[in-house]
Short mmCIF file of C-alpha atoms and ligand atoms in Angstrom, two decimals:
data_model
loop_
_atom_site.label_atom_id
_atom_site.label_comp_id
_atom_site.label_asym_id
_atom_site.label_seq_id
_atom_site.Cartn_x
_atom_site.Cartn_y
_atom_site.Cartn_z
CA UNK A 1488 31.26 -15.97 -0.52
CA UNK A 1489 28.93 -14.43 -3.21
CA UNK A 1490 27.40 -11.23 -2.18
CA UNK A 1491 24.05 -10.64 -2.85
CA UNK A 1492 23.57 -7.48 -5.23
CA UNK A 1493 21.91 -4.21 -2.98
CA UNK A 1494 18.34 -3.71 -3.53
CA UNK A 1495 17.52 -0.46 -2.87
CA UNK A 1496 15.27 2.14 -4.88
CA UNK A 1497 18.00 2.30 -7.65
CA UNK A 1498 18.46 -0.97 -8.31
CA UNK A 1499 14.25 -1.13 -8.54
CA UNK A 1500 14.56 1.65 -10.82
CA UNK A 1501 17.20 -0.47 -13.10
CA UNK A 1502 15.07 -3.28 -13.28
CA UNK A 1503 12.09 -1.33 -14.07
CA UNK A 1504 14.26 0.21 -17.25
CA UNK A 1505 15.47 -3.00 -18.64
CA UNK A 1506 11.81 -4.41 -18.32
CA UNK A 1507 11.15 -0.95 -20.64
CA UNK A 1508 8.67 0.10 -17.67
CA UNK A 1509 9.97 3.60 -16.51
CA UNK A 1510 9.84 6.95 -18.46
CA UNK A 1511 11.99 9.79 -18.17
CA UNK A 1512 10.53 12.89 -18.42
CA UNK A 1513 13.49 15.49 -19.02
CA UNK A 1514 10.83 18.36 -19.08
CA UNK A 1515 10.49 20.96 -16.51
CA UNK A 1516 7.85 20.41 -14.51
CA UNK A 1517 6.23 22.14 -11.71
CA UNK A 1518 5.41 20.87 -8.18
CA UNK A 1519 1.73 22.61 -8.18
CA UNK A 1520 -0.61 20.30 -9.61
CA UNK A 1521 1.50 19.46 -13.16
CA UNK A 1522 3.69 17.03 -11.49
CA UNK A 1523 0.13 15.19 -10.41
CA UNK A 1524 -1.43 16.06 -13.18
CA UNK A 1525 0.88 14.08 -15.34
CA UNK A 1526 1.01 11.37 -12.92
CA UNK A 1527 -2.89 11.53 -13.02
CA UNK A 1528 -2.53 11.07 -16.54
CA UNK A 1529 0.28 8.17 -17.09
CA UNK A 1530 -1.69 6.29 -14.71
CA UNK A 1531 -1.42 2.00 -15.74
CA UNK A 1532 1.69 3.12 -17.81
CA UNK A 1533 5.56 2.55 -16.97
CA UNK A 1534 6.71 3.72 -13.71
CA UNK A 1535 7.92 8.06 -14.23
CA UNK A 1536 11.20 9.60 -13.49
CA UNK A 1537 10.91 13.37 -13.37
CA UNK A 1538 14.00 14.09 -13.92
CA UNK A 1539 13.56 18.20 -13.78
CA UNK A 1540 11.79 19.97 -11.61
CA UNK A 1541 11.35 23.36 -10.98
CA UNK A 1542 12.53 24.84 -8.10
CA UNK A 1543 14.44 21.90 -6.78
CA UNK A 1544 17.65 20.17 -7.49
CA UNK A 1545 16.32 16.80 -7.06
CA UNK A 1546 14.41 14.39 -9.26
CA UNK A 1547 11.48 12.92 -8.41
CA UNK A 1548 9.92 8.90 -9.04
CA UNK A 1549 6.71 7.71 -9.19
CA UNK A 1550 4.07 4.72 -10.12
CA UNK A 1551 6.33 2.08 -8.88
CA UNK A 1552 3.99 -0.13 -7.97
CA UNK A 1553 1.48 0.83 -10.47
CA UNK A 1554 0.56 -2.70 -11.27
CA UNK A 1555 0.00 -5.97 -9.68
CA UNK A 1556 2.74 -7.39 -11.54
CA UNK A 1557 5.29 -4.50 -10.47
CA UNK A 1558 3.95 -5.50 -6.66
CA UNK A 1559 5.64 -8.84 -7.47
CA UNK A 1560 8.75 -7.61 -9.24
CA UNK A 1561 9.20 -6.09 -6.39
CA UNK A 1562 8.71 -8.97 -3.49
CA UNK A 1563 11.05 -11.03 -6.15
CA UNK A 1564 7.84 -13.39 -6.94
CA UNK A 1565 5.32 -13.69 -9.59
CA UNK A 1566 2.10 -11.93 -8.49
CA UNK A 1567 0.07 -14.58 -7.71
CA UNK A 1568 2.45 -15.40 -4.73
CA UNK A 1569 2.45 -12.65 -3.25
CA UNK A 1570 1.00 -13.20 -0.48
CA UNK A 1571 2.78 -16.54 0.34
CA UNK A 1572 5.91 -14.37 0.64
CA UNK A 1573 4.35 -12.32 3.21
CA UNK A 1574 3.04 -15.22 4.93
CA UNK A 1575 6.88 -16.61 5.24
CA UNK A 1576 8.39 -13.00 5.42
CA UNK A 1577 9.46 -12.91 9.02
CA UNK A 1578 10.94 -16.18 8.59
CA UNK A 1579 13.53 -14.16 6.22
CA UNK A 1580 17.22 -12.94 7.17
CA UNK A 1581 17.52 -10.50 9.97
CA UNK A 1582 18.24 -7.23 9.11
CA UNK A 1583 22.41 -6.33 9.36
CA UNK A 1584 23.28 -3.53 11.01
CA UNK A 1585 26.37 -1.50 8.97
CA UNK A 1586 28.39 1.36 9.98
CA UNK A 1587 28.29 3.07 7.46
CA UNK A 1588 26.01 3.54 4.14
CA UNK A 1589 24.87 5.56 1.12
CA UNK A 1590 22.45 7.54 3.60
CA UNK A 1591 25.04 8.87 5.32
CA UNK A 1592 27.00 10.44 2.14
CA UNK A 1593 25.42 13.64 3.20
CA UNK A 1594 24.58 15.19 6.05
CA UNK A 1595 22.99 18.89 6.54
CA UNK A 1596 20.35 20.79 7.87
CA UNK A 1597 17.37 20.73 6.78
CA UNK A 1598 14.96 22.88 4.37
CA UNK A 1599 12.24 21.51 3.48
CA UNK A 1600 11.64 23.98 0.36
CA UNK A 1601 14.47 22.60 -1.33
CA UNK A 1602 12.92 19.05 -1.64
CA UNK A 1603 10.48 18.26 -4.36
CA UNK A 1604 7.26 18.16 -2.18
CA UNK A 1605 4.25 18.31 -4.56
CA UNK A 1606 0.57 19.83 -3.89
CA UNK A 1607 -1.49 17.10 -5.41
CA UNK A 1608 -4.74 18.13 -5.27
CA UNK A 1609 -6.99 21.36 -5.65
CA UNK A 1610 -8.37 21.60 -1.68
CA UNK A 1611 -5.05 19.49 -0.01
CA UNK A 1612 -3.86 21.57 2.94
CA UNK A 1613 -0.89 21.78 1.38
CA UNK A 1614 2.16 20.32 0.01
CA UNK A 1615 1.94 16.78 1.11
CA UNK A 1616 5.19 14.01 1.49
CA UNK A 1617 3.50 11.11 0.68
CA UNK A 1618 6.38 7.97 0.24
CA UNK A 1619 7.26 8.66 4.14
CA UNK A 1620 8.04 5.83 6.37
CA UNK A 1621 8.02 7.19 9.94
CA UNK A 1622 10.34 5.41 12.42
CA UNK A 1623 10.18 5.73 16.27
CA UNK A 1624 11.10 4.39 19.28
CA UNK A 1625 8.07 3.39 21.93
CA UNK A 1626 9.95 5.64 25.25
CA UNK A 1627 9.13 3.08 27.22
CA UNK A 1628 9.33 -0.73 25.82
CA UNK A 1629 11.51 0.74 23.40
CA UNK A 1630 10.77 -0.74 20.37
CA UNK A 1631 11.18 0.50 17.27
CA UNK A 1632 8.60 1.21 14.63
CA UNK A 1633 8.12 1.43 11.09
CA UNK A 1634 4.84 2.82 9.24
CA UNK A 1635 3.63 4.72 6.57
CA UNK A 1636 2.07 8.35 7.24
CA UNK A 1637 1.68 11.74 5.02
CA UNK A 1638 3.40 14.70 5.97
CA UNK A 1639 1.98 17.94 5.42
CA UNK A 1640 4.02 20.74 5.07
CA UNK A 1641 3.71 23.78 7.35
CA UNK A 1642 7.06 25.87 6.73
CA UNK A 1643 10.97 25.27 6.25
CA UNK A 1644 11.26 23.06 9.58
CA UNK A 1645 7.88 21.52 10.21
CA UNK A 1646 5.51 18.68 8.90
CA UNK A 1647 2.41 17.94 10.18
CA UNK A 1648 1.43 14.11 10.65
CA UNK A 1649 -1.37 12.12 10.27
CA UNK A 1650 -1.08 9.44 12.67
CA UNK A 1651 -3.92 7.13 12.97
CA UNK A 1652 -5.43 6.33 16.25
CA UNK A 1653 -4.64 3.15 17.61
CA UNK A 1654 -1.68 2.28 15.03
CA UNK A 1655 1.41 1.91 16.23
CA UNK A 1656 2.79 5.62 16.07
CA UNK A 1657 0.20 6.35 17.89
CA UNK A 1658 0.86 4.05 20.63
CA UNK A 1659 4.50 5.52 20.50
CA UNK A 1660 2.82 9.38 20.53
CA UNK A 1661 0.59 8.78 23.17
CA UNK A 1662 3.62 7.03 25.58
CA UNK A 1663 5.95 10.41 24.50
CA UNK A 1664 2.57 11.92 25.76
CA UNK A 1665 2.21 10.35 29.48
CA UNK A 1666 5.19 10.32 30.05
CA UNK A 1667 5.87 14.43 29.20
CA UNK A 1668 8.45 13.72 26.47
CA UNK A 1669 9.01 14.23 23.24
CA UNK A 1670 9.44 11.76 20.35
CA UNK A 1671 12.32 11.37 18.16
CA UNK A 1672 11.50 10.25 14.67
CA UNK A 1673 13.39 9.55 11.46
CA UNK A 1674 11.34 9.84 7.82
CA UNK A 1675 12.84 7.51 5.35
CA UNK A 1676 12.17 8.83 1.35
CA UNK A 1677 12.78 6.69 -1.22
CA UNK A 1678 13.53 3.04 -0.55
CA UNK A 1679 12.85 -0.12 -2.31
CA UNK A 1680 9.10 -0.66 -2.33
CA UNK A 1681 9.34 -4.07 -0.37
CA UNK A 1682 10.61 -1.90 2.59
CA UNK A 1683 7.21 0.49 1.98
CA UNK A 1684 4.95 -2.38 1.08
CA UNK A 1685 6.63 -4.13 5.02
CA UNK A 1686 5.81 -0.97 6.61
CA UNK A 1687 2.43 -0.87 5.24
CA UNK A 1688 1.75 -4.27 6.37
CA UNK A 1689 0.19 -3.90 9.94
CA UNK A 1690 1.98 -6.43 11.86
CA UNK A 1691 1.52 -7.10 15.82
CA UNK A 1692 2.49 -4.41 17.67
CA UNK A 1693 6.29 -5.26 18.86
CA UNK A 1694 6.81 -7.11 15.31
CA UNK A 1695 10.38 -5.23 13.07
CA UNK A 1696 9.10 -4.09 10.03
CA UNK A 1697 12.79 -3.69 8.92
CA UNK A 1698 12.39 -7.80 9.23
CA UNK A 1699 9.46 -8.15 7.23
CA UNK A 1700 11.29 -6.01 4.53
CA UNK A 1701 14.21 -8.50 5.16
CA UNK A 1702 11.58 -11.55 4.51
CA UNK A 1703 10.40 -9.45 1.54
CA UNK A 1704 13.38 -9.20 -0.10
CA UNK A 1705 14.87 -12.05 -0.07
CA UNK A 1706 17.67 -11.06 1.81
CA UNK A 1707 18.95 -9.48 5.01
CA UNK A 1708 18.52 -5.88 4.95
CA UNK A 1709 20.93 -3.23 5.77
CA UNK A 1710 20.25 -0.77 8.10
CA UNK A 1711 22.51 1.77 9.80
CA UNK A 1712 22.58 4.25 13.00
CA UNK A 1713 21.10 7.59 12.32
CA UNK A 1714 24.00 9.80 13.89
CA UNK A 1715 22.83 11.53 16.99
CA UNK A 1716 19.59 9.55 17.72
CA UNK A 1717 19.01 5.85 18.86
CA UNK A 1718 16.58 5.12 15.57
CA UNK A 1719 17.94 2.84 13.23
CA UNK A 1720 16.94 3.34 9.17
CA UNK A 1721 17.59 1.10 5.48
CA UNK A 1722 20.83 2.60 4.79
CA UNK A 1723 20.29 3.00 1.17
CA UNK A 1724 17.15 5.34 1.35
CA UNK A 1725 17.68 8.07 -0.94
CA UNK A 1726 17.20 10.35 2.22
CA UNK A 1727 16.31 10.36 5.98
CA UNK A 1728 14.84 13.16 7.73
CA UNK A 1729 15.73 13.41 11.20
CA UNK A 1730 13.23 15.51 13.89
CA UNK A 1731 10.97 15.90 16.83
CA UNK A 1732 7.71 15.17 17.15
CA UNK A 1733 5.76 16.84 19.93
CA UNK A 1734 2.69 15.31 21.50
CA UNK A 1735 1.28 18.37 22.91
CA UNK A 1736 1.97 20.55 19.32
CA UNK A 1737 -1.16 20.20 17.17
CA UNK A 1738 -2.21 21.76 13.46
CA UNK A 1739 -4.86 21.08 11.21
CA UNK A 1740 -4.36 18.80 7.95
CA UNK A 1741 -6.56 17.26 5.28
CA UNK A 1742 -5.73 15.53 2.31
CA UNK A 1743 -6.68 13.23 -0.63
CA UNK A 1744 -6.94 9.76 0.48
CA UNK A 1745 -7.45 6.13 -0.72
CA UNK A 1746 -10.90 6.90 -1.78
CA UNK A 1747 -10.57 9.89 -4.07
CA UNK A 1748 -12.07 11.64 -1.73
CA UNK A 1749 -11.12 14.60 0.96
CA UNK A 1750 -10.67 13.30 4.01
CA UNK A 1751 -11.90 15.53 6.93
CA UNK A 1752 -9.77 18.23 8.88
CA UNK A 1753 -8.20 16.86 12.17
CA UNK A 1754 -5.66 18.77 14.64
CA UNK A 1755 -2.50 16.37 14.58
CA UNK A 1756 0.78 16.19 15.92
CA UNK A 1757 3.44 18.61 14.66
CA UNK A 1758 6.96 17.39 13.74
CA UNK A 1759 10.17 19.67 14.06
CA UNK A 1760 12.77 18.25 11.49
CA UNK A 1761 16.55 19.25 12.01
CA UNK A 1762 18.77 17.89 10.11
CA UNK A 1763 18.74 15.32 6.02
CA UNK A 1764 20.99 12.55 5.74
CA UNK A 1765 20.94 11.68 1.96
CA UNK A 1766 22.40 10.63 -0.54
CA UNK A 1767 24.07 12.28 -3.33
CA UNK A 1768 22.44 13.21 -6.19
CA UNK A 1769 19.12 11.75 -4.03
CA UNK A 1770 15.70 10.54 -5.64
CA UNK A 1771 12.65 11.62 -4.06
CA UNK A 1772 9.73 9.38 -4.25
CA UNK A 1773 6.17 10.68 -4.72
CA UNK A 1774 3.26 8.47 -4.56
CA UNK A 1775 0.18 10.11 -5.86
CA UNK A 1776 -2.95 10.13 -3.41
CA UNK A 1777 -5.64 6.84 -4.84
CA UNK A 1778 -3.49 6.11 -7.51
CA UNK A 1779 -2.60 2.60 -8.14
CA UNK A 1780 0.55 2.97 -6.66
CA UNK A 1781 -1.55 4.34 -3.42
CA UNK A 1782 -3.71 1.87 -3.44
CA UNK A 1783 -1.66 -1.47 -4.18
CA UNK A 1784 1.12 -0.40 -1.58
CA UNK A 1785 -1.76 -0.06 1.38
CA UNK A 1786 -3.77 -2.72 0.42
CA UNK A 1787 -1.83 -5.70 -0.65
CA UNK A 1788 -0.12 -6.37 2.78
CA UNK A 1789 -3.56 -6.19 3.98
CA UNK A 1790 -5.13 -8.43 1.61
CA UNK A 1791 -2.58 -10.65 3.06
CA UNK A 1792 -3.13 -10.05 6.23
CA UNK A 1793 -6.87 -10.95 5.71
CA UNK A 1794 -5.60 -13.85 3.96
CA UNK A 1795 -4.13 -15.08 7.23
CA UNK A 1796 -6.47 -14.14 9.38
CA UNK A 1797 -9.82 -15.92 7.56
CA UNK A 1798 -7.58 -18.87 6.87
CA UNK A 1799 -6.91 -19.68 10.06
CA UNK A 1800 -10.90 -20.02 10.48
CA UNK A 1801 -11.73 -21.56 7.08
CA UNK A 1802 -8.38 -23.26 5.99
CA UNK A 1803 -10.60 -24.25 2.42
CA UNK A 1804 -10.11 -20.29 1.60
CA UNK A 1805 -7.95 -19.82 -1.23
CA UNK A 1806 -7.29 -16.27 -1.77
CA UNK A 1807 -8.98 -12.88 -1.14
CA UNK A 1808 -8.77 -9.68 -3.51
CA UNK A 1809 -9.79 -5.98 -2.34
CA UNK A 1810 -11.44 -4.58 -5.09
CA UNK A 1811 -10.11 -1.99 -7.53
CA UNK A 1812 -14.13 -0.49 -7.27
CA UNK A 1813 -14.22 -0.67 -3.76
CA UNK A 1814 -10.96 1.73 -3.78
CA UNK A 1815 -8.91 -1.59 -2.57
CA UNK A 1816 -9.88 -1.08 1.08
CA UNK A 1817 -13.53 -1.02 1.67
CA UNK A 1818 -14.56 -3.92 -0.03
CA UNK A 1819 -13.11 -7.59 -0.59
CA UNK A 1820 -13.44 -10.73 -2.32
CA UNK A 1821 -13.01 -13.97 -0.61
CA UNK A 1822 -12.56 -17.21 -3.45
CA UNK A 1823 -12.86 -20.42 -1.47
CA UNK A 1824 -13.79 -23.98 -2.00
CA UNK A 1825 -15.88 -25.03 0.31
CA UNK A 1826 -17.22 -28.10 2.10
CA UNK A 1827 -19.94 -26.86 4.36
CA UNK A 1828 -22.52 -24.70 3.57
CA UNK A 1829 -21.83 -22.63 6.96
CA UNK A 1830 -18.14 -21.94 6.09
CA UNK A 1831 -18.38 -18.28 3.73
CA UNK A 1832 -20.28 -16.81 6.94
CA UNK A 1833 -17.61 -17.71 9.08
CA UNK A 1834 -15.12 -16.26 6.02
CA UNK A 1835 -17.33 -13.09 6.08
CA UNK A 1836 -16.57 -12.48 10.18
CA UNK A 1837 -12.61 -13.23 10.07
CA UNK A 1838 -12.58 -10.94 7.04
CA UNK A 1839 -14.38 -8.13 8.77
CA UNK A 1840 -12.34 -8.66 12.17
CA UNK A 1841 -8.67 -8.94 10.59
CA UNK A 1842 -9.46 -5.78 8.58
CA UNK A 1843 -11.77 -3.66 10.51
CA UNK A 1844 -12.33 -1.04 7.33
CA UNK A 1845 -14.03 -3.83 5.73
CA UNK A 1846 -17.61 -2.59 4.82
CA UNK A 1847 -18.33 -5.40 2.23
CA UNK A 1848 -17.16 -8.93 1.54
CA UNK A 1849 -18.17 -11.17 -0.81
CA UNK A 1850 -17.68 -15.01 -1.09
CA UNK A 1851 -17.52 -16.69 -4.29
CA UNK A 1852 -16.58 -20.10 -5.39
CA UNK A 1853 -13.23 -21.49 -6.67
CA UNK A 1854 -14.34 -21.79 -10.18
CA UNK A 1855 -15.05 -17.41 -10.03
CA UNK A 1856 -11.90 -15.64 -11.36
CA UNK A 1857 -11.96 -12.73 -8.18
CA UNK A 1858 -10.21 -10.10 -10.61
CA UNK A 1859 -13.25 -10.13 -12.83
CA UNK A 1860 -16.39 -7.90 -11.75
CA UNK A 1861 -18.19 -9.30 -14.22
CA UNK A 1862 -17.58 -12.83 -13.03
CA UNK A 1863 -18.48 -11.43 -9.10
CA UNK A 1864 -21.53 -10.37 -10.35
CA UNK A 1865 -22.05 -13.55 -12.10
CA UNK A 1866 -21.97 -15.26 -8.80
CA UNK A 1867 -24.23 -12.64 -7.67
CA UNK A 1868 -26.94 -13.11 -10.44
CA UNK A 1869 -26.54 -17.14 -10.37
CA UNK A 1870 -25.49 -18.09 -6.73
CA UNK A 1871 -26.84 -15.90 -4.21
CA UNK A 1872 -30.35 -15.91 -2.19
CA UNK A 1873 -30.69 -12.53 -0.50
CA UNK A 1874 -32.45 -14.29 2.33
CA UNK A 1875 -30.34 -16.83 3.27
CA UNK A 1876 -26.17 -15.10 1.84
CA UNK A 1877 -27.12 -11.84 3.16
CA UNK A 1878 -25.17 -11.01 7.00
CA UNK A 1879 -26.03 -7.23 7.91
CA UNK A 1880 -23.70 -5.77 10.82
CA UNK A 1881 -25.21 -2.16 12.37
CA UNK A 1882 -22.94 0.17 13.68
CA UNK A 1883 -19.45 -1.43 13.53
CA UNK A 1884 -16.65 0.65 13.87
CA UNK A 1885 -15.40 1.09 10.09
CA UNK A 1886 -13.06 2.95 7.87
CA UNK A 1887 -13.19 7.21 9.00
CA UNK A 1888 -12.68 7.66 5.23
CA UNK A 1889 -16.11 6.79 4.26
CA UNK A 1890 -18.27 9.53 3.83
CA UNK A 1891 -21.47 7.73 3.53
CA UNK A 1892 -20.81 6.24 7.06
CA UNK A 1893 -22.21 8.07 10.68
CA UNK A 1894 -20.07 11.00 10.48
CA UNK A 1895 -20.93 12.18 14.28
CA UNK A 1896 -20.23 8.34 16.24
CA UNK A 1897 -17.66 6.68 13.88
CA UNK A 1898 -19.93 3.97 12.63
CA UNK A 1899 -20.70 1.99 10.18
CA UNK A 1900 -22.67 -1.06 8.55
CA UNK A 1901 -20.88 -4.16 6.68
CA UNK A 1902 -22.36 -6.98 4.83
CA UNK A 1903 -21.23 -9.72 3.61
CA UNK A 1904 -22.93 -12.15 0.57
CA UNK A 1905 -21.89 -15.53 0.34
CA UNK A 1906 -22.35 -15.91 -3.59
CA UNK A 1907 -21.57 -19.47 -3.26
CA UNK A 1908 -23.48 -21.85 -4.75
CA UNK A 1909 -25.59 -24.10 -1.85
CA UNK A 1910 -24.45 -27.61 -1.43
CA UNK A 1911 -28.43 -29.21 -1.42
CA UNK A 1912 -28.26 -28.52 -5.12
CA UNK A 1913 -26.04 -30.49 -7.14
CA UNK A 1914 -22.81 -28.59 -8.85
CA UNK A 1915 -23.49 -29.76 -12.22
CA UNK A 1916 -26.87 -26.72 -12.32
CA UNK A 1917 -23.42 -24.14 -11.71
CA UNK A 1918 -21.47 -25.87 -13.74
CA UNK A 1919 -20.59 -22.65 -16.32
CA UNK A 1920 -20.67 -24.58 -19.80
CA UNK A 1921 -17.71 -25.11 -21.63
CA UNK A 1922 -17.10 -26.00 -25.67
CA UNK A 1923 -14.44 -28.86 -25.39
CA UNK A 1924 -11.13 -27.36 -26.97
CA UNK A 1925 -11.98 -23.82 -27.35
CA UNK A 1926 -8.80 -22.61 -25.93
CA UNK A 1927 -6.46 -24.88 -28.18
CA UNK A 1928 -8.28 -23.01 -31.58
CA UNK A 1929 -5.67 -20.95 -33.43
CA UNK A 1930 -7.62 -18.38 -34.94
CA UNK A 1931 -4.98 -17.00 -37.36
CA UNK A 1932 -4.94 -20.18 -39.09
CA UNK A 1933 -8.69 -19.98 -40.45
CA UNK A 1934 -9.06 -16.32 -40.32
CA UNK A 1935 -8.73 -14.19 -43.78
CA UNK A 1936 -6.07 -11.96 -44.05
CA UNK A 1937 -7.84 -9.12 -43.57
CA UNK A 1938 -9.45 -10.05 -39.86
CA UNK A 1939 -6.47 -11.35 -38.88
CA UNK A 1940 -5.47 -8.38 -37.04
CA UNK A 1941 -8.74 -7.94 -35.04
CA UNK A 1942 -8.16 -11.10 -32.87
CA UNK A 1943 -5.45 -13.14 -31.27
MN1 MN B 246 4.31 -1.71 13.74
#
């Protein structure tokens, strides 16, 4: 039987090379502010190996997923099926459970100066891990979860977490809590991205990530037994962190998040780490705070999840986009073609309930290309009757990260536009106007030599 190649951050990293989109900076670099600062600045370009860093033996990746087209590279599909493959993910392979892998090459205690954490930004709390998937078992219904948090560094042994309320670590934190326990937890750094991008993806509580990532890939993945603990992990992560999280041990972290912005200072729970499995010669991952990378990991699971959730209401809708302006979270476009006038205000309410940070959605019409903001506003100018396309929402519960919102309750309001045209007026006065051919003209063939260059 053929065996299907490992996918694992390596291989990603291969691929990435041959498709001459990752750098390798042999430099020396330091972890206060350069290493952002240069990932600040290579922003859109290739993906960046560091592969010196000061004050740390290990080397350090970033901007994996710096483009949309990288986000389907690595889900193994073109990037306009994206989210089809999350919609059949779970219908993948199950994840296989090994005995041994990479992961476990190593194994050591822990000190957390000697990885390559970097301080991003000028008023961060601190050094900040930022690629972390967090995995924990619920004490009581025992399930195991997967999801993306920062980790703030305190000293040698501890992180402190930022655990959203409500998510599912939280719902694991708050059962360590009532029942007077502690909770053990395993951070994976550096995996493929579909594993981050499954883990991102907030599926029902009780749903595997590790089987989304499965689904994701293409393939079963392989996970293995962290010695000592009950948590299982991908057993080609470049390293696992194994430690303690205690409910009742809070500190005070703030970072950069999705929005460029600070977020506010909040007393969360404090994790003890003991020991690193890892790998040899081990490749940390950083993800720089609302970068691309940031922002297409976070919010293309949920752009599929939105997907989902508004098609299941208005089965006409034909994709949704969370805008790069809107810091892909806040605000979304829904593209639909639609049969009843009614139908974008019912897209506007299953957009705002499956993702509750939603502040604005727009509608638009099948013929409006939803990566343009030109073309949004087109609809905008040409489509839309304030009086009629407007739906105002008062204080909804909304994203914490936006400063404009009530700062003291938590609240929030949302609109939505439908920018589609009405049906009581015919298409045809839409209708953008086309010249017959105009994309079969080969320019170079009646330009002089001299223009030639200026179009293609
Ligand atoms: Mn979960």
């Amino acid at each position: 039987m053929k065996r299907e190649p490992v996918k694992d951050l390596r291989s990603f990293l291969l691929q990435l090379e041959e498709r001459g989109e990752l750098i390798r900076i042999q430099k020396k670099v330091s972890l206060k502010y350069e290493l952002a600062g240069l990932e600040k600045r290579l922003e859109g370009a290739p993906a960046v190996l560091f592969e010196n860093i000061d004050g740390s033996s290990m080397a350090v990746v970033s901007g994996l997923c710096g483009s949309r087209e990288r986000v389907g590279l690595a889900l193994n599909t073109s990037f306009e099926s994206i989210h089809e493959r999350y919609a059949q993910a779970h219908l993948g392979a199950k994840p296989q459970l090994t005995k041994d892998g990479p992961v476990l090459e190593k194994i050591g205690n822990v000190k957390l100066s000697d990885l390559p954490i970097p301080l991003h930004f000028e008023k961060d709390a601190g050094p900040y891990i930022t690629s972390s998937i967090i995995f924990a078992r619920n004490p009581k219904s025992n399930y195991q979860n997967g999801s993306v948090h920062r980790l703030c560094v305190l000293d040698n042994k501890r992180l402190v977490v930022r655990a959203v309320e409500g998510r599912h670590l939280d719902n694991c934190i708050q059962t360590a809590k009532n029942t007077g326990t502690e909770l053990d937890v395993a951070i994976a750094i550096g995996v493929h991205p579909a594993i981050l991008m499954a883990a991102a993806y907030q599926a029902p509580l009780g749903t595997d990530e590790m089987q989304i990532a499965s689904g994701l890939m293409g393939g079963p993945l392989s996970i293995v037994k962290c010695p000592g603990s009950n948590l299982v992990v991908p057993s080609h992560a470049e390293m696992v962190l194994l430690g303690t999280l205690d409910p009742e041990q809070l500190e005070e972290e703030y970072m950069t998040e999705m929005l460029a912005t600070y977020d506010y200072k909040r007393l969360q729970p404090v994790i003890t780490v003991r020991k690193i499995l890892q790998r040899k010669h081990p490749i940390y991952h950083d993800i720089l705070p609302a970068s691309r990378e940031h922002r297409f990991i976070m919010s293309v699971p949920v752009e599929s999840k939105i997907l989902a959730g508004v098609r299941n209401t208005v089965p006409s809708v034909e994709d949704v986009r969370l805008t790069e302006g809107g810091c892909n979270w806040l605000v979304a476009v829904i593209k639909m073609k639609k049969k009843y006038d009614g139908e974008p205000k019912n897209a506007i309410l299953s957009a705002l309930t499956a993702h509750p940070s939603l502040k604005i959605v727009y509608v638009v019409d099948h013929d409006i290309d939803i990566s343009d903001p030109n073309a949004i506003e087109f609809a905008l100018a040409t489509r839309f009757q304030a009086d009629d396309g407007l739906v105002v929402i008062q204080g909804a519960k909304g994203s914490s990260l936006d400063p404009s919102s009530n700062q003291a309750k938590r609240t929030t309001s949302k609109i939505g536009i439908d920018a589609t045209a009405t049906l009581s007026i015919p298409w045809d006065r839409f209708e953008t106007a086309k010249i017959p051919g105009v994309d079969q003209i080969i320019l170079k063939n009646y330009l002089p030599k001299e223009a030639k260059g200026l179009f293609q």
